[in-house]
Coordinates of C-alpha atoms and ligand atoms in Angstrom, one line a residue:
M1 CA 87.6 -49.0 68.9
T2 CA 85.8 -45.7 68.7
D3 CA 82.9 -45.2 71.0
P4 CA 79.8 -44.2 68.7
V5 CA 79.9 -40.4 69.4
K6 CA 79.2 -37.6 66.7
Q7 CA 82.3 -35.6 65.7
P8 CA 82.1 -32.1 67.5
L9 CA 82.2 -29.6 64.9
H10 CA 82.7 -25.9 65.3
Y11 CA 79.1 -24.1 65.6
I12 CA 79.6 -20.8 63.5
D13 CA 76.9 -18.5 62.5
G14 CA 74.2 -20.9 63.2
E15 CA 75.9 -23.8 61.6
F16 CA 77.9 -26.9 62.4
R17 CA 81.0 -26.8 60.4
S18 CA 84.5 -28.8 60.0
G19 CA 87.4 -26.6 60.2
I20 CA 88.2 -24.3 57.2
E21 CA 91.7 -25.9 56.8
G22 CA 90.3 -29.3 57.7
H23 CA 92.4 -30.0 60.8
A24 CA 91.1 -32.3 63.2
F25 CA 92.5 -33.9 66.7
E26 CA 91.6 -36.8 68.9
T27 CA 89.6 -36.7 72.2
L28 CA 90.4 -39.6 74.6
N29 CA 88.2 -41.4 77.2
P30 CA 90.1 -41.0 80.5
S31 CA 88.8 -44.6 81.4
T32 CA 90.8 -46.3 78.9
N33 CA 92.7 -43.4 77.0
R34 CA 91.2 -44.9 73.9
V35 CA 90.0 -42.4 71.3
I36 CA 86.2 -41.5 71.6
T37 CA 86.3 -39.3 68.3
E38 CA 88.0 -36.7 66.3
V39 CA 87.1 -33.3 66.7
A40 CA 87.2 -30.3 64.3
E41 CA 90.3 -28.4 65.1
G42 CA 90.1 -24.5 64.5
R43 CA 92.7 -22.2 63.6
E44 CA 92.9 -18.5 63.1
A45 CA 90.5 -18.7 59.9
D46 CA 87.8 -20.3 61.9
I47 CA 88.2 -17.8 64.7
D48 CA 88.1 -15.1 62.0
A49 CA 84.8 -16.5 60.7
A50 CA 83.2 -17.1 64.3
V51 CA 84.3 -13.5 65.5
A52 CA 82.7 -11.9 62.2
A53 CA 79.5 -13.9 62.9
A54 CA 79.4 -12.7 66.3
R55 CA 80.5 -9.1 65.4
R56 CA 77.5 -9.1 62.7
A57 CA 75.0 -10.6 65.6
F58 CA 76.1 -7.9 67.9
D59 CA 76.4 -4.8 65.5
E60 CA 73.3 -5.5 63.3
G61 CA 71.4 -8.4 64.7
P62 CA 68.4 -8.2 67.2
W63 CA 69.8 -9.8 70.1
P64 CA 71.4 -6.7 71.9
R65 CA 68.4 -4.7 71.0
M66 CA 65.6 -6.8 71.8
P67 CA 63.5 -6.3 75.1
V68 CA 65.4 -8.0 78.0
K69 CA 62.2 -10.2 78.8
E70 CA 62.5 -11.7 75.7
R71 CA 66.2 -12.3 75.7
A72 CA 65.5 -13.9 79.1
G73 CA 62.9 -16.1 77.5
Y74 CA 65.4 -17.6 75.1
L75 CA 67.9 -18.1 78.2
T76 CA 65.0 -19.9 80.0
R77 CA 64.2 -22.1 77.1
I78 CA 68.0 -23.1 76.9
A79 CA 67.5 -24.2 80.6
E80 CA 64.4 -26.2 79.8
I81 CA 66.3 -28.0 76.8
M82 CA 69.3 -28.6 79.1
E83 CA 67.0 -30.0 81.6
S84 CA 65.3 -32.4 79.3
S85 CA 68.8 -33.5 78.0
G86 CA 70.6 -33.8 81.4
D87 CA 71.1 -37.7 81.4
E88 CA 72.5 -37.4 78.0
V89 CA 74.8 -34.6 78.5
A90 CA 76.1 -36.2 81.8
Q91 CA 76.9 -39.4 79.9
L92 CA 79.2 -37.4 77.3
E93 CA 80.9 -35.5 80.1
V94 CA 81.5 -38.7 81.9
M95 CA 83.0 -40.3 78.7
D96 CA 85.2 -37.2 77.8
T97 CA 86.5 -36.1 81.4
G98 CA 86.0 -39.2 83.7
L99 CA 83.8 -37.3 86.0
P100 CA 81.7 -39.9 88.2
I101 CA 78.3 -39.8 86.6
K102 CA 76.5 -39.1 89.9
Q103 CA 78.6 -35.6 90.0
A104 CA 78.4 -35.4 86.1
K105 CA 74.4 -35.3 86.4
G106 CA 74.9 -32.7 89.5
Q107 CA 76.9 -30.5 87.3
A108 CA 74.6 -30.9 84.3
A109 CA 71.8 -29.6 86.4
R110 CA 73.8 -26.7 87.7
A111 CA 74.6 -25.8 84.0
A112 CA 70.8 -25.6 83.2
Q113 CA 70.5 -23.6 86.7
N114 CA 72.9 -21.0 85.5
F115 CA 70.9 -20.1 82.5
R116 CA 67.7 -20.0 84.5
F117 CA 69.6 -18.0 87.2
F118 CA 70.8 -15.2 84.9
A119 CA 67.8 -15.1 83.0
R120 CA 65.9 -14.1 86.0
M121 CA 68.9 -11.8 87.3
I122 CA 69.0 -9.8 84.2
Q123 CA 65.6 -8.8 84.5
D124 CA 66.1 -7.5 88.0
L125 CA 69.3 -5.5 87.0
G126 CA 69.0 -2.0 88.3
G127 CA 71.3 1.0 87.7
E128 CA 72.1 3.7 90.0
A129 CA 70.0 7.2 90.2
H130 CA 71.1 10.3 92.2
R131 CA 69.2 13.7 92.6
F132 CA 72.0 16.1 92.6
G133 CA 70.7 19.6 94.3
A134 CA 67.4 20.4 92.9
E135 CA 68.8 20.6 89.1
F136 CA 69.9 17.6 88.2
L137 CA 68.8 13.8 88.0
N138 CA 71.6 11.6 87.1
Y139 CA 71.3 7.8 86.4
T140 CA 73.2 4.8 85.0
I141 CA 72.2 2.2 82.3
H142 CA 73.8 -1.2 81.4
K143 CA 74.8 -1.7 77.9
P144 CA 76.4 -4.9 76.5
V145 CA 80.0 -4.4 75.6
G146 CA 80.1 -6.3 72.5
V147 CA 81.8 -9.7 71.5
A148 CA 83.1 -11.8 74.0
G149 CA 85.6 -14.5 73.9
L150 CA 85.1 -17.3 76.4
I151 CA 88.0 -19.7 77.2
T152 CA 87.5 -22.6 79.5
P153 CA 89.4 -25.4 81.0
W154 CA 88.4 -29.1 81.0
N155 CA 87.4 -29.5 84.6
T156 CA 83.5 -29.7 84.8
P157 CA 83.6 -28.0 81.3
L158 CA 79.8 -28.0 80.7
M159 CA 79.2 -26.3 84.0
L160 CA 81.9 -23.6 83.7
E161 CA 80.8 -23.0 80.1
S162 CA 77.4 -22.4 81.2
W163 CA 78.7 -20.1 84.0
K164 CA 80.3 -17.6 81.3
I165 CA 77.7 -18.1 78.3
A166 CA 74.5 -17.5 80.4
P167 CA 75.4 -13.9 81.8
C168 CA 77.2 -13.1 78.5
L169 CA 74.1 -13.7 76.5
A170 CA 72.0 -12.6 79.2
S171 CA 73.6 -9.0 79.2
G172 CA 73.2 -9.1 75.3
C173 CA 76.6 -9.7 74.3
T174 CA 77.5 -12.3 71.5
A175 CA 80.1 -15.2 72.2
V176 CA 82.8 -17.2 70.7
L177 CA 83.4 -20.0 73.3
K178 CA 86.8 -21.9 72.7
P179 CA 86.4 -24.9 74.9
A180 CA 89.4 -27.0 76.5
E181 CA 91.2 -29.4 73.9
W182 CA 90.8 -32.2 76.5
S183 CA 87.1 -32.0 76.8
P184 CA 85.4 -30.8 73.7
I185 CA 82.5 -33.1 73.4
T186 CA 79.9 -31.1 75.7
A187 CA 80.3 -27.8 74.2
S188 CA 79.1 -29.0 70.8
K189 CA 76.3 -30.8 72.6
L190 CA 75.7 -27.5 74.3
A191 CA 75.8 -25.7 70.8
E192 CA 73.0 -28.2 69.7
L193 CA 70.9 -27.4 72.6
I194 CA 71.3 -23.5 72.2
A195 CA 70.5 -24.1 68.7
E196 CA 67.4 -25.8 69.5
A197 CA 66.4 -22.8 71.3
D198 CA 66.6 -21.1 68.2
L199 CA 68.7 -17.9 68.7
P200 CA 69.5 -15.6 66.1
P201 CA 72.5 -16.7 64.1
G202 CA 75.9 -15.8 65.2
V203 CA 74.9 -14.9 68.7
F204 CA 76.8 -18.1 70.1
N205 CA 79.7 -19.5 68.2
V206 CA 82.1 -22.5 69.3
V207 CA 85.5 -23.0 67.8
H208 CA 87.1 -26.1 69.1
G209 CA 91.0 -26.2 69.2
F210 CA 94.5 -25.6 71.1
G211 CA 95.3 -23.0 73.2
E212 CA 97.9 -21.7 71.0
S213 CA 96.4 -22.0 67.8
A214 CA 92.8 -21.4 68.3
G215 CA 92.6 -19.4 71.8
A216 CA 95.6 -17.2 71.2
P217 CA 94.0 -15.6 68.1
L218 CA 90.7 -15.0 69.8
V219 CA 92.7 -13.2 72.4
T220 CA 94.3 -10.9 69.9
H221 CA 91.5 -10.4 67.6
P222 CA 90.6 -6.8 67.2
G223 CA 86.8 -7.7 66.8
V224 CA 86.6 -9.0 70.2
D225 CA 86.1 -6.8 73.1
L226 CA 86.4 -8.8 76.1
I227 CA 87.6 -12.0 77.4
S228 CA 86.4 -14.2 80.0
F229 CA 89.0 -16.8 81.1
T230 CA 89.2 -19.6 83.5
G231 CA 92.4 -21.9 83.6
E232 CA 95.7 -21.9 84.8
T233 CA 97.6 -19.0 86.3
T234 CA 100.3 -18.9 83.7
T235 CA 97.9 -18.9 80.9
G236 CA 96.0 -16.2 82.3
K237 CA 99.2 -14.1 82.4
T238 CA 99.8 -14.9 78.7
I239 CA 96.4 -13.9 77.7
I240 CA 96.6 -10.7 79.5
R241 CA 99.6 -9.9 77.9
N242 CA 98.5 -10.8 74.4
G243 CA 95.2 -9.0 74.8
A244 CA 97.0 -5.7 75.7
D245 CA 97.3 -4.4 72.4
T246 CA 93.7 -4.6 71.6
L247 CA 92.9 -3.3 75.3
K248 CA 90.8 -6.3 75.9
R249 CA 88.8 -6.3 79.2
N250 CA 89.5 -9.4 81.1
S251 CA 87.9 -11.6 83.8
M252 CA 90.5 -14.1 85.1
E253 CA 89.3 -17.3 86.9
L254 CA 92.8 -18.9 87.7
G255 CA 94.3 -21.7 90.0
G256 CA 94.0 -22.3 93.5
K257 CA 95.5 -23.9 96.7
S258 CA 92.8 -23.4 99.2
P259 CA 93.3 -24.1 102.9
V260 CA 90.9 -26.0 105.3
V261 CA 91.5 -24.6 108.7
V262 CA 90.2 -27.2 111.4
F263 CA 90.4 -25.8 115.1
A264 CA 90.1 -28.3 118.0
D265 CA 86.6 -27.0 118.8
A266 CA 85.1 -27.8 115.6
D267 CA 82.4 -30.3 114.9
L268 CA 85.2 -32.8 113.7
D269 CA 82.9 -35.3 112.1
R270 CA 81.3 -32.7 109.8
A271 CA 84.8 -31.1 109.2
V272 CA 86.1 -34.9 108.2
D273 CA 83.1 -35.3 105.9
A274 CA 83.7 -31.8 104.0
A275 CA 87.5 -32.0 104.0
V276 CA 87.3 -35.6 102.4
F277 CA 84.6 -34.7 99.9
G278 CA 86.2 -31.1 99.3
V279 CA 89.5 -32.4 97.8
Y280 CA 88.3 -35.8 96.3
S281 CA 85.1 -34.7 94.7
L282 CA 85.2 -33.8 91.0
N283 CA 88.4 -36.0 90.7
G284 CA 90.2 -33.5 92.7
E285 CA 90.1 -31.4 89.7
R286 CA 88.4 -28.6 91.2
C287 CA 89.6 -25.0 91.4
T288 CA 88.2 -24.7 94.9
A289 CA 89.4 -27.8 96.3
G290 CA 90.4 -27.5 99.8
S291 CA 93.8 -28.9 99.3
R292 CA 95.7 -28.0 102.2
L293 CA 94.3 -29.3 105.7
L294 CA 95.8 -27.2 108.3
V295 CA 94.7 -29.0 111.8
E296 CA 95.3 -27.8 115.3
D297 CA 97.8 -29.6 117.2
S298 CA 95.6 -31.1 120.1
I299 CA 93.6 -32.8 117.4
Y300 CA 96.0 -33.3 114.5
D301 CA 96.9 -37.0 114.8
D302 CA 93.2 -38.0 115.5
F303 CA 91.9 -35.8 112.7
V304 CA 94.6 -36.8 110.0
A305 CA 94.1 -40.7 110.8
A306 CA 90.2 -40.1 110.6
A307 CA 90.7 -38.4 107.2
G308 CA 93.2 -41.1 106.2
Q309 CA 90.7 -43.7 106.9
R310 CA 88.1 -42.0 104.7
A311 CA 90.4 -41.5 102.0
T312 CA 91.1 -45.1 101.9
G313 CA 87.5 -46.0 101.6
V314 CA 87.1 -43.3 98.7
R315 CA 85.6 -45.7 95.9
V316 CA 87.8 -45.4 92.9
G317 CA 86.7 -46.8 89.6
D318 CA 84.4 -46.7 86.6
P319 CA 83.0 -43.3 86.4
T320 CA 79.7 -44.6 84.8
D321 CA 78.9 -46.4 88.0
M322 CA 76.5 -44.5 90.3
S323 CA 78.5 -45.6 93.3
T324 CA 81.9 -44.4 92.2
E325 CA 83.4 -41.4 94.1
L326 CA 86.4 -40.9 92.2
G327 CA 87.1 -41.4 88.4
P328 CA 90.1 -41.2 86.2
L329 CA 92.1 -38.0 85.8
I330 CA 91.3 -36.3 82.6
H331 CA 94.3 -37.1 80.4
P332 CA 97.5 -39.2 80.5
E333 CA 99.7 -36.2 80.5
H334 CA 97.8 -34.6 83.4
Y335 CA 98.0 -37.9 85.2
E336 CA 101.7 -38.2 84.8
R337 CA 101.9 -34.6 86.2
V338 CA 99.7 -35.3 89.3
V339 CA 101.7 -38.8 90.0
G340 CA 104.8 -36.5 89.9
Y341 CA 103.6 -34.6 92.7
V342 CA 102.5 -37.8 94.6
E343 CA 106.1 -38.9 94.3
S344 CA 107.4 -35.5 95.6
G345 CA 105.0 -35.8 98.7
K346 CA 106.6 -39.2 99.3
Q347 CA 109.9 -37.5 99.8
E348 CA 108.3 -34.3 101.5
G349 CA 105.6 -35.8 104.0
R350 CA 104.4 -39.1 105.5
L351 CA 101.8 -41.0 103.3
I352 CA 98.6 -41.7 105.2
A353 CA 96.6 -43.1 102.2
G354 CA 96.6 -43.7 98.6
G355 CA 99.6 -42.7 96.7
E356 CA 99.1 -45.7 94.1
R357 CA 97.2 -46.5 91.0
P358 CA 94.5 -48.9 92.2
G359 CA 95.7 -52.5 91.5
D360 CA 92.5 -53.5 89.8
L361 CA 92.4 -50.6 87.5
P362 CA 95.5 -51.1 85.4
D363 CA 94.2 -49.1 82.4
G364 CA 93.1 -45.4 82.3
N365 CA 94.2 -42.4 84.5
F366 CA 93.2 -44.0 87.8
L367 CA 94.6 -42.7 91.2
E368 CA 94.0 -43.5 94.8
A369 CA 92.5 -40.8 97.0
T370 CA 96.0 -39.6 98.5
L371 CA 97.0 -37.9 101.8
F372 CA 100.3 -36.8 103.1
A373 CA 100.8 -35.6 106.7
D374 CA 103.4 -33.6 108.1
V375 CA 104.0 -31.5 105.1
D376 CA 106.2 -28.4 105.5
R377 CA 104.9 -25.0 104.1
T378 CA 108.0 -25.1 102.0
A379 CA 107.2 -28.3 100.5
R380 CA 106.2 -28.2 96.5
V381 CA 103.0 -30.3 97.6
F382 CA 102.0 -27.5 99.8
Q383 CA 102.7 -24.7 97.6
E384 CA 101.6 -25.8 94.1
E385 CA 98.4 -26.6 92.6
I386 CA 98.1 -30.3 91.9
F387 CA 94.7 -30.5 90.7
G388 CA 94.3 -34.1 91.5
P389 CA 93.1 -36.3 94.5
V390 CA 95.8 -35.2 96.7
L391 CA 95.6 -33.8 100.1
V392 CA 98.3 -32.6 102.3
A393 CA 98.2 -31.9 106.1
T394 CA 100.1 -29.6 108.2
R395 CA 99.8 -28.8 112.0
F396 CA 99.4 -25.5 113.6
S397 CA 99.4 -24.5 117.5
S398 CA 97.9 -21.0 117.4
T399 CA 95.3 -19.0 115.4
E400 CA 98.2 -16.6 114.2
E401 CA 100.1 -19.5 112.9
A402 CA 96.9 -21.0 111.2
I403 CA 96.4 -17.7 109.4
E404 CA 100.0 -17.4 108.6
L405 CA 100.1 -20.9 107.1
A406 CA 96.8 -20.3 105.0
N407 CA 98.4 -17.2 103.6
D408 CA 101.5 -18.6 102.8
V409 CA 100.8 -19.6 99.2
R410 CA 100.6 -17.4 96.0
Y411 CA 96.8 -18.4 95.4
G412 CA 94.0 -17.0 97.1
L413 CA 90.7 -18.5 95.4
A414 CA 88.9 -20.3 98.4
G415 CA 89.2 -21.2 102.0
Y416 CA 87.4 -23.0 104.6
V417 CA 87.3 -22.6 108.5
W418 CA 86.0 -25.0 111.0
S419 CA 85.3 -24.0 114.4
E420 CA 82.3 -23.9 116.9
D421 CA 83.7 -20.6 118.3
L422 CA 82.0 -18.1 115.7
T423 CA 83.8 -15.0 116.7
K424 CA 87.0 -16.7 116.1
A425 CA 86.0 -18.6 112.9
H426 CA 84.8 -15.0 111.4
N427 CA 87.9 -13.3 112.5
V428 CA 90.1 -16.1 110.9
A429 CA 88.0 -16.0 107.6
Q430 CA 88.6 -12.3 107.4
S431 CA 92.1 -12.7 107.9
I432 CA 92.7 -15.2 105.1
D433 CA 93.9 -13.5 101.9
T434 CA 91.3 -15.0 99.5
G435 CA 88.1 -14.4 97.3
M436 CA 85.8 -16.7 99.1
V437 CA 85.7 -18.5 102.6
W438 CA 83.2 -21.0 103.9
I439 CA 82.7 -21.3 107.6
N440 CA 81.6 -24.6 109.0
S441 CA 80.6 -25.7 105.3
Q442 CA 81.4 -27.4 102.3
N443 CA 81.7 -25.6 98.9
V444 CA 77.9 -24.8 98.7
R445 CA 77.6 -21.9 96.1
D446 CA 75.0 -19.2 96.4
L447 CA 74.9 -17.8 92.7
R448 CA 74.0 -14.4 93.8
M449 CA 77.6 -14.0 95.6
P450 CA 80.7 -12.9 94.0
F451 CA 82.8 -15.6 92.9
G452 CA 86.5 -15.2 92.0
G453 CA 90.0 -15.1 93.6
V454 CA 93.0 -12.8 94.9
K455 CA 96.6 -12.9 94.4
E456 CA 97.6 -15.3 91.5
S457 CA 94.0 -17.1 91.9
G458 CA 92.5 -14.2 89.5
M459 CA 91.0 -10.9 88.7
G460 CA 87.5 -9.7 88.9
R461 CA 84.4 -11.5 90.1
E462 CA 81.8 -13.4 88.4
G463 CA 78.3 -14.4 89.9
G464 CA 74.9 -12.5 90.4
H465 CA 75.1 -8.9 89.2
Y466 CA 79.1 -9.2 89.2
S467 CA 78.7 -10.9 86.0
F468 CA 76.8 -8.3 84.4
E469 CA 79.6 -5.6 85.6
F470 CA 81.9 -7.5 83.4
Y471 CA 79.8 -7.9 80.4
C472 CA 78.2 -4.6 80.2
E473 CA 79.4 -1.1 80.2
L474 CA 77.9 1.4 82.6
E475 CA 76.8 4.8 80.8
T476 CA 76.0 7.7 83.0
I477 CA 73.2 10.0 81.9
H478 CA 73.2 13.5 83.5
V479 CA 69.9 15.4 83.2
A480 CA 69.4 19.1 83.9
L481 CA 66.1 19.6 85.2
G482 CA 66.1 23.4 85.4
K483 CA 68.1 26.3 84.4
H484 CA 71.7 25.6 86.1
H485 CA 74.4 28.2 85.4
I486 CA 76.1 27.8 82.4
P487 CA 79.3 30.0 82.1
R488 CA 79.0 32.3 78.9
F489 CA 82.5 32.4 77.5
G490 CA 82.9 34.7 74.4
A491 CA 79.6 36.6 75.2
Ligands
NAD1 P1 94.8 -24.0 80.8 O1 95.4 -22.9 81.2 O2 95.7 -25.2 80.4 O3 93.6 -24.1 79.9 C1 92.5 -23.5 79.8 C2 91.9 -22.9 78.3 O4 92.9 -22.0 77.7 C3 92.0 -24.1 77.3 O5 90.7 -23.9 76.6 C4 93.1 -23.8 76.6 O6 93.2 -24.3 75.2 C5 93.1 -22.2 76.4 N1 94.7 -21.6 76.3 C6 95.9 -22.3 76.6 N2 96.8 -21.4 76.2 C7 96.2 -20.3 75.6 C8 96.6 -19.0 75.0 N3 98.1 -18.9 75.0 N4 95.7 -18.3 74.6 C9 94.5 -18.4 74.7 N5 94.0 -19.5 75.4 C10 94.8 -20.4 75.7 O7 93.9 -24.7 82.0 P2 93.2 -26.2 82.3 O8 94.6 -27.0 82.4 O9 92.4 -26.6 81.2 O10 92.4 -26.0 83.5 C11 92.8 -26.1 84.9 C12 93.3 -24.9 85.5 O11 92.0 -24.3 85.7 C13 93.6 -24.9 87.0 O12 94.8 -24.2 87.3 C14 92.3 -24.7 87.7 O13 92.5 -24.1 89.1 C15 91.7 -23.3 86.8 N6 90.4 -23.3 87.0 C16 90.3 -22.2 87.8 C17 88.6 -21.9 88.2 C18 88.4 -20.7 88.8 O14 87.2 -20.3 88.9 N7 89.4 -20.0 89.5 C19 87.7 -23.0 87.8 C20 88.2 -24.1 87.4 C21 89.5 -24.2 86.9

């Protein structure tokens, strides 16, 4: 049975189109693994067409040349349209990704907010100015780089796409989005909403398809100036390699295995709430998930028991139900991968909660909220990103050991520290090798702050004016105000 959803098409030069070679692929509903619809599958020729449109829009069109206020007006209009379609967009996201509807609505609202935020931010973007002696005034201006290839993953796809598209367009760049093949539907919906805002043709384009046949030609395309990528670390490395010949500017938001460090002096009730929410929300498919729980010895047993009890209570089920907390994983292939880690965890730790498919959910990619305790730092489930509802707990007996454990992975995206001793909390936060830390807090984002990771979690920062540093070139202008000395060669 096919659910009644319009076939997602490419969006190129202001038009919705099938693939030039007529290929298509199926997208599945993770609750049932039945086909929702066929999706236009792009290949190199479609990428060429989209890049040509984006190139024309950038080189000849009004977009990079119009007053910033006017461009910001388009973005605000997109935000308004998204807000009025929020429920529909959220429902499509639930159908295509299995995100629980309550969380999908939050993500849809955040996607709209991203457009509003960058529309405001671009208007406040200032340069640097220095008086150099009495004879010079030097200043910088921001100029859009050009055509951006935006390559996105399947977790919270709409929100992550908007997080790239909004600053990209605000800066005056034009874009070709290649959304993930497991979550294509809301990218085409987003194109519809952007089309409604009446942007000049070619400013924003979408080409669906697979990484190797659509993503790769975008990365190697000489007409593309920069690539903003969010996805797995291994894919990020391939993209950097493939973009080297055309000297692409890269922004890389990659994997994570973030620690939640809980000291005995923490507000333990709030720490349990945050730890449980932080790993099981968004179906555990969250790059900043706190997936390693590091707990001080003296409270370890009680804290793990409390977290286990809450994990057991997490409501797994139909993602269209407003009371569902944990929906199905995105795809049967990903499900098998996560289940493989759960099987490893059963050998590498002590199963406290979950570990199975819920008995009342025989179809779809459902998995219980799972917690393993007593996991050694060398374990696969401690070291590797699982990207599912799986939390591993490990004890520590000193602050030094907590920091050492926190840093003993190849990733460094986020971290969470819980202690009422703020001096200790700050010191630990500063000692964790990571892009971001939250102290006594769940993952609440301030969009002005830089977002990104260190080590194998990424390169570069997005968010606030940091996004514009990626999408803009800085040009320095030196102005002589007086008659400074000029050597007179050959005089
Ligand atoms: P993925 O790397 O498999 O795919 C991401 C995108 O890259 C998809 O659109 C895919 O088609 C494309 N792609 C694959 N191979 C390509 C190639 N050779 N050239 C160009 N494009 C290619 O990642 P995923 O499984 O979709 O997403 C999950 C991963 O994303 C996790 O590792 C997660 O941590 C990470 N992630 C990171 C952040 C962050 O901000 N750091 C945010 C969300 C997700």
